[in-house]
Coordinates of C-alpha atoms in Angstrom, one line a residue:
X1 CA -80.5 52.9 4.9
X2 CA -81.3 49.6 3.4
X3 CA -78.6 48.7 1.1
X4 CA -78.4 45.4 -1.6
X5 CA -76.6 42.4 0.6
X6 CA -74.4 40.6 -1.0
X7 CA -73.1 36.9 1.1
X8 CA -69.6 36.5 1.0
X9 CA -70.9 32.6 -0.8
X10 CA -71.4 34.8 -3.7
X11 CA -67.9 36.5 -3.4
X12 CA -65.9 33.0 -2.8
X13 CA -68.1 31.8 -5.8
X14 CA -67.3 34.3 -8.0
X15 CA -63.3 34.8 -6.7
X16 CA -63.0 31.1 -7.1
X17 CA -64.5 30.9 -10.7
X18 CA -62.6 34.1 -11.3
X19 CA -58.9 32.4 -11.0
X20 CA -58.9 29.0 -8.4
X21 CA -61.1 27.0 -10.9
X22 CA -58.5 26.0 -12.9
X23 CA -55.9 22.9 -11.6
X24 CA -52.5 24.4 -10.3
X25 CA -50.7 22.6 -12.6
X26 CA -49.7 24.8 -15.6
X27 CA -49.9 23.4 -19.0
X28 CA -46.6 23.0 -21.1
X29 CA -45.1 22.7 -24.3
X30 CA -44.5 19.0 -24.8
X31 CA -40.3 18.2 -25.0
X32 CA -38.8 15.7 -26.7
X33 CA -36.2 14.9 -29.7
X34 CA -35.4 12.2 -31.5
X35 CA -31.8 12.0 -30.3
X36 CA -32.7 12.8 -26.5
X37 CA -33.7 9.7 -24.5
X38 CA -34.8 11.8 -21.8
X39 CA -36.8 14.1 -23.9
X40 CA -38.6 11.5 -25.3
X41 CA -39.4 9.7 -22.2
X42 CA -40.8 12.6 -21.1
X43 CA -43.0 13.1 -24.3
X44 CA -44.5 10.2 -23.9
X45 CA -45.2 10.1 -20.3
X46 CA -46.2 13.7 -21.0
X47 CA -49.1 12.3 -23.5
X48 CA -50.4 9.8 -21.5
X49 CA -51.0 12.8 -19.2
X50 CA -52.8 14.8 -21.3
X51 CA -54.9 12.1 -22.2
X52 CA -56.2 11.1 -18.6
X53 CA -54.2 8.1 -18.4
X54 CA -52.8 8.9 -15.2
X55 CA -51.1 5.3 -14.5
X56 CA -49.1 5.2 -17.9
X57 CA -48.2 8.9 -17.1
X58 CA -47.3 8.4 -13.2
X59 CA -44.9 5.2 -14.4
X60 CA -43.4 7.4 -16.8
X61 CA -42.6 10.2 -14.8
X62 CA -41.4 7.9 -12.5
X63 CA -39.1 6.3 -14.9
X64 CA -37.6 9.5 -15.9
X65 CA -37.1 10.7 -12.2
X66 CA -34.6 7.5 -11.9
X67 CA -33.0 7.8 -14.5
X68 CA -32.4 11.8 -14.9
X69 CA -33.2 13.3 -11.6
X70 CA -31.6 16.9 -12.4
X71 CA -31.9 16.8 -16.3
X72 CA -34.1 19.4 -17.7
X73 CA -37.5 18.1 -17.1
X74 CA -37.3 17.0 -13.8
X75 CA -38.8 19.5 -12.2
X76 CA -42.2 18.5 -14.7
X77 CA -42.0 15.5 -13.9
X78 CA -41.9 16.6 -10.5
X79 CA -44.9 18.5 -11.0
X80 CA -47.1 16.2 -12.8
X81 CA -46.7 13.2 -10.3
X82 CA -47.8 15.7 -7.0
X83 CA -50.8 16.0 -9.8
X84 CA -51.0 12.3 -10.1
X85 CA -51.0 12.1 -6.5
X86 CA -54.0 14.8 -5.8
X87 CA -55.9 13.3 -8.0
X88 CA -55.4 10.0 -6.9
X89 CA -55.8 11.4 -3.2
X90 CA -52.9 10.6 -1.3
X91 CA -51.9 13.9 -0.7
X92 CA -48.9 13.2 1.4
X93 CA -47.6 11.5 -1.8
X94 CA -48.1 14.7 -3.9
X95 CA -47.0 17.2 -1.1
X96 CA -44.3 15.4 -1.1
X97 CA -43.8 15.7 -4.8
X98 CA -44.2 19.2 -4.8
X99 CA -41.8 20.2 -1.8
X100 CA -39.4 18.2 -3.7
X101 CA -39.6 20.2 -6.5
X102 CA -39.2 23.6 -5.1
X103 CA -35.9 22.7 -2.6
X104 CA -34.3 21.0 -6.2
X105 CA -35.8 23.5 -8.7
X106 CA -36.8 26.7 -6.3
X107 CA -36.3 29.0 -9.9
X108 CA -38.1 26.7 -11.7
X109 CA -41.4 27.8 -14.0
X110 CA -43.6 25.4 -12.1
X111 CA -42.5 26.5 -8.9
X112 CA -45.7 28.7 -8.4
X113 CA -48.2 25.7 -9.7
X114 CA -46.2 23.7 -6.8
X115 CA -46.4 26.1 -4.1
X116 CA -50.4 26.9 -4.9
X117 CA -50.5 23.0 -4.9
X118 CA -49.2 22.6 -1.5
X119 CA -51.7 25.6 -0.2
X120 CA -54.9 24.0 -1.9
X121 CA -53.9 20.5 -0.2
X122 CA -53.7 22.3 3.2
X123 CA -57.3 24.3 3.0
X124 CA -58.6 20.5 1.6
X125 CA -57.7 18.3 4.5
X126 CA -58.9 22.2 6.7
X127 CA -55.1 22.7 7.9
X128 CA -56.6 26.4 7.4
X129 CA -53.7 28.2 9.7
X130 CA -50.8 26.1 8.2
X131 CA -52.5 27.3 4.3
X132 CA -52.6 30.7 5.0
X133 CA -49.2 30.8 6.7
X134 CA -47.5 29.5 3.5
X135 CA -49.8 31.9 1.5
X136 CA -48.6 34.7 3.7
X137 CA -45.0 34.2 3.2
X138 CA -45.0 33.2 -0.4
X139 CA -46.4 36.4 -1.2
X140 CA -43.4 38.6 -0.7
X141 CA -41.8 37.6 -3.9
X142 CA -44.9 36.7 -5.6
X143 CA -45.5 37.5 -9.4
X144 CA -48.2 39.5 -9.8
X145 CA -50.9 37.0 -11.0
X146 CA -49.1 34.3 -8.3
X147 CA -49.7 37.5 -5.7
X148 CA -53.4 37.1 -6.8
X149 CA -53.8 33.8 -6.6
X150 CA -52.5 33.6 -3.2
X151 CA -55.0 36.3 -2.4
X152 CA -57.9 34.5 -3.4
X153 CA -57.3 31.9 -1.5
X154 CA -56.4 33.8 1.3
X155 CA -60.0 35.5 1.2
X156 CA -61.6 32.1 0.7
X157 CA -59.7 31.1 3.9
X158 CA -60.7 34.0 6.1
X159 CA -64.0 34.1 5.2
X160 CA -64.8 30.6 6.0
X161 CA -62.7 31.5 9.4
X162 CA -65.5 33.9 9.9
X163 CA -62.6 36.6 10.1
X164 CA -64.1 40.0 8.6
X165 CA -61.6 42.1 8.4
X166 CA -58.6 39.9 6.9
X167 CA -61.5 39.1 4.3
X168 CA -62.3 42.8 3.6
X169 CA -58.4 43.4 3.5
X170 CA -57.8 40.8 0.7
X171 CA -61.2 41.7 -1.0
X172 CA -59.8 45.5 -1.3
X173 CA -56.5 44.1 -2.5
X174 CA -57.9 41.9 -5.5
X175 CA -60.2 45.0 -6.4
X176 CA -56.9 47.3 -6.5
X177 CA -55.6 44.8 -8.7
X178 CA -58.3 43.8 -10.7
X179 CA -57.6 44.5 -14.4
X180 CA -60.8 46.9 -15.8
X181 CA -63.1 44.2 -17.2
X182 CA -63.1 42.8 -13.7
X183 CA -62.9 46.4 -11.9
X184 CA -66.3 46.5 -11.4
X185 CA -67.2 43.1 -10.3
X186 CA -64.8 43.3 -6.9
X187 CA -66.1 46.9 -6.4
X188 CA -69.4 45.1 -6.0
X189 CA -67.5 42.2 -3.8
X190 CA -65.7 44.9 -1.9
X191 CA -68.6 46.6 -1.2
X192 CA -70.4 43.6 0.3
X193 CA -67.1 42.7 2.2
X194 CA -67.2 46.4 4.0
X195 CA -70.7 46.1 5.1
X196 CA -70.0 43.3 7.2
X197 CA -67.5 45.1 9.4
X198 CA -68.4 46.1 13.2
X199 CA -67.3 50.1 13.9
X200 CA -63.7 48.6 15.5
X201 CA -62.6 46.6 12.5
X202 CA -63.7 49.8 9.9
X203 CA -61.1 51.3 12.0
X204 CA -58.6 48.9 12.3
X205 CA -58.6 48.8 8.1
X206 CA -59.1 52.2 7.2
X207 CA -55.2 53.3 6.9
X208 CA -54.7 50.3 5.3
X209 CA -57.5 51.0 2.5
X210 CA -56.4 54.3 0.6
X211 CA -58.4 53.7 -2.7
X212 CA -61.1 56.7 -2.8
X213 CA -63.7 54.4 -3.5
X214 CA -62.6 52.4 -0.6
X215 CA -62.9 55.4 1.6
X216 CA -66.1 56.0 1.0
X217 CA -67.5 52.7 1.4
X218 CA -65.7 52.9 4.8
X219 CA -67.4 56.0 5.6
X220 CA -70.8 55.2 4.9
X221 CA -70.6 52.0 6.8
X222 CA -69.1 53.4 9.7
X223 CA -71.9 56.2 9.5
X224 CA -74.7 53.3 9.6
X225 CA -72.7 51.5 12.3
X226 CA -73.1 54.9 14.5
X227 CA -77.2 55.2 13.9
X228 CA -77.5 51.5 15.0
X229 CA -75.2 52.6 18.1
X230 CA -77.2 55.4 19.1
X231 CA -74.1 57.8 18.1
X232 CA -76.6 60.3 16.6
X233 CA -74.2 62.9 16.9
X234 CA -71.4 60.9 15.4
X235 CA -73.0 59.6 12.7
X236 CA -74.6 63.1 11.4
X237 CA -70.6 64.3 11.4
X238 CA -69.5 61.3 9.1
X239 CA -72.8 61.6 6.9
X240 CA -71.9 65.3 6.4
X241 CA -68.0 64.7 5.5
X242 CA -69.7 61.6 3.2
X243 CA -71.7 64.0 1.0
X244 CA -69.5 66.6 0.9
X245 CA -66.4 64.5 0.1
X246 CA -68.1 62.1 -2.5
X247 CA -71.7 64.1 -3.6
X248 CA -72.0 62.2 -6.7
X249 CA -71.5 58.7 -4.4
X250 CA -74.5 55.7 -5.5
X251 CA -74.9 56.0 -1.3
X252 CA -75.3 60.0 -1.4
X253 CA -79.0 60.1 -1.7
X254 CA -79.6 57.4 1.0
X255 CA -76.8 59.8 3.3
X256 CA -79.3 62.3 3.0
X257 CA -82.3 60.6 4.0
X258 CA -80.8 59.3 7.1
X259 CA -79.4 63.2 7.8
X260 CA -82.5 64.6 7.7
X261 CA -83.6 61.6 9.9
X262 CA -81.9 62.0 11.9
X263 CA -81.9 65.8 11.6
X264 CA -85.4 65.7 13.0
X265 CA -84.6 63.4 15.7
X266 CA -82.6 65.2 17.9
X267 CA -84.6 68.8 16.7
X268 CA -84.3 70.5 20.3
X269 CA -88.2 70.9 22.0
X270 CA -88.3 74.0 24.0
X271 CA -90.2 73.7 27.5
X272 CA -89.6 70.0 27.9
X273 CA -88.2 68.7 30.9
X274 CA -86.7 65.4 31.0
X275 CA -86.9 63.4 34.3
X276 CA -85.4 59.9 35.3
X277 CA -86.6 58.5 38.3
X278 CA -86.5 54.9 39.8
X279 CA -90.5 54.3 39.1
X280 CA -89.7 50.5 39.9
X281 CA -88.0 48.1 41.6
X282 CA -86.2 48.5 45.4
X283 CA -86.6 52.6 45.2
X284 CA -89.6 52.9 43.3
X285 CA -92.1 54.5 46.7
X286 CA -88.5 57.1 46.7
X287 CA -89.2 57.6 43.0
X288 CA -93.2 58.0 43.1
X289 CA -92.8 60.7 46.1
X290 CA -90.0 63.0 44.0
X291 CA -92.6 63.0 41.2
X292 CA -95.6 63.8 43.1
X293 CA -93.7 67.0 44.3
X294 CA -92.7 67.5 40.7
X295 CA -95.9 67.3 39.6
X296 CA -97.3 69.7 41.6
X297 CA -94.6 72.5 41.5
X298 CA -95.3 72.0 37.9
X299 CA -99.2 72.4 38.1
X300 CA -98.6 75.4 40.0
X301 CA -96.4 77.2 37.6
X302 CA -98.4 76.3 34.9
X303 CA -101.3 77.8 37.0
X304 CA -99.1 81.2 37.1
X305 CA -100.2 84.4 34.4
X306 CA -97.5 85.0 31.5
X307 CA -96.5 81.4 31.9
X308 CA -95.8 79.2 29.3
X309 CA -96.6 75.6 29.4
X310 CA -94.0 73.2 30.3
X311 CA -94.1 69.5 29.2
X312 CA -92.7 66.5 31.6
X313 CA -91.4 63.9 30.1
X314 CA -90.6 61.0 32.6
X315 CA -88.5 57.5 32.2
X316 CA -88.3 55.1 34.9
X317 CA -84.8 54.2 35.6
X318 CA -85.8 50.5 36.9
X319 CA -82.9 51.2 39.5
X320 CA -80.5 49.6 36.9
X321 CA -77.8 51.1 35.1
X322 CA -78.5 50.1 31.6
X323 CA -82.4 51.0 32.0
X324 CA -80.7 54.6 33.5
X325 CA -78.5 55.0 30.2
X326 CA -81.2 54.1 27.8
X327 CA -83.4 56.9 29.5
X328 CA -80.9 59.4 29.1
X329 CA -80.7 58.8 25.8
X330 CA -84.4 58.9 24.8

């Protein structure tokens, strides 16, 4: 039943490498002409950017704002001065900046980089609930790769919320997504995302997760959950759909084990009697005197010809309810 563990450290590692790395703001052909003022403001404030000079570059943008706040690159400029801003870490500044940009230029190309700017400011100064909110919404009319991006940072949210299932949801979304050279890395994230779920949250996902090899995953996990509940009959019938459904499944060979396991567990005894009496506490003299007459009815059938032998098997209840369940199950 022991299964490779992978920490969700190692998924937000590999999610964030995968597509957060990078800085939100997209890079861009640099405008300009020699009969456009404007264009060649821009150019040159557009340079000093690219070359780390972020004061030449923020007095630039700045100049072009004033004098051509709707022209053509005002939304870059826009852009590159919440940059400055983040950077320079005054992120009211940049917020600012970039919720400028999207009520004056909500079609623009940078409006993505400016709405994943505003989310990455929020989960930096831990305004997780206001991140993921705006993450949320933006990703009805999300491109695809802007859908993912908001995804990953979703997941990164929820899992440092400690919130299992959201995470497993947005795990199982990037892994549908994934194109094929990544396929197999999320199928390995998803994987370690699913084993972290309690039997209630497998669940509360499993309509939402249709993907075959989601399903299985799901399965299995749910199957392990019922063995560590003591749902021996429960877990055998999810173990047997497991195998039958997905035989050639990495897991099948470890669902076997724990069937015949378990198999072997509950393997009725003939002759045994079970008995559960309250051997301690407040009733335990009641307890003692029920199996001293138990004990001798029992010695004298065994005593009787053509009688086969009968084996007691006794659990003290404690006079508690939980110590009463527990018997009945062993």
């Amino acid at each position: 039943m022991k299964r490779i563990h992978y920490t969700f450290g190692l998924i937000l590692t590999a999610a964030i490498l995968a597509g957060c790395a990078s800085a939100p703001v997209s890079e861009t052909d640099v405008p300009g002409a020699a009969d456009d003022p404007g264009g060649l403001l821009i150019q040159e404030a557009e340079q000093f950017y690219q070359g780390d000079q972020s004061e030449k570059a923020l007095d630039g943008f700045s100049q072009y704002l004033r004098q051509y706040p709707k022209d053509r690159w005002a939304d870059l400029a826009l852009l590159r001065l919440g940059a400055i801003f983040t950077d320079m870490e005054i992120p009211d500044a940049a917020e600012a900046f970039f919720k400028r940009l999207l009520a004056e230029f909500p079609d623009s190309p940078h409006a993505e980089a400016a709405q994943l700017a505003i989310i990455d400011g929020l989960m930096s100064s831990n305004q997780t609930v206001a991140a993921a909110s705006r993450a949320q919404q933006a990703l009805d009319t999300a491109t695809p790769e802007m859908r993912r991006q908001l995804r990953l940072r979703l997941l990164q949210i929820a899992s440092a919320d400690g919130k299992t299932p959201e995470a497993a949801l947005y795990t199982y979304y990037l892994y549908v997504d994934a194109e094929n050279d990544e396929k197999t890395q999320w199928a390995e994230h998803l994987d370690a995302a699913i084993e972290l779920l309690e039997a209630e949250a497998v669940e509360a996902v499993w309509d939402r997760m249709t993907d075959p090899y989601a399903r299985s995953l799901l399965m299995y996990r749910y199957a392990v959950l019922q063995v560590m509940l003591e749902n021996y009959d429960t877990a055998l019938e999810v173990l047997d759909a497991f195998r039958h459904t997905y035989p050639t499944h990495p897991y099948a060979g470890q669902a076997a084990q724990v069937v015949e396991s378990l198999e072997q567990r509950l393997r009725f005894t003939p002759r045994t009697v079970g008995c559960l009496l309250p051997l301690s506490g407040p009733y335990k003299l009641y307890g003692q005197r029920v199996l001293n007459g138990i004990e001798l009815a029992l010695s004298l059938f065994d005593g009787a010809e053509s009688s086969a032998p009968i084996r007691l098997v006794i659990e003290d209840s404690e006079a508690d309810a939980d110590a009463s369940i527990r018997g009945v199950k062993r």
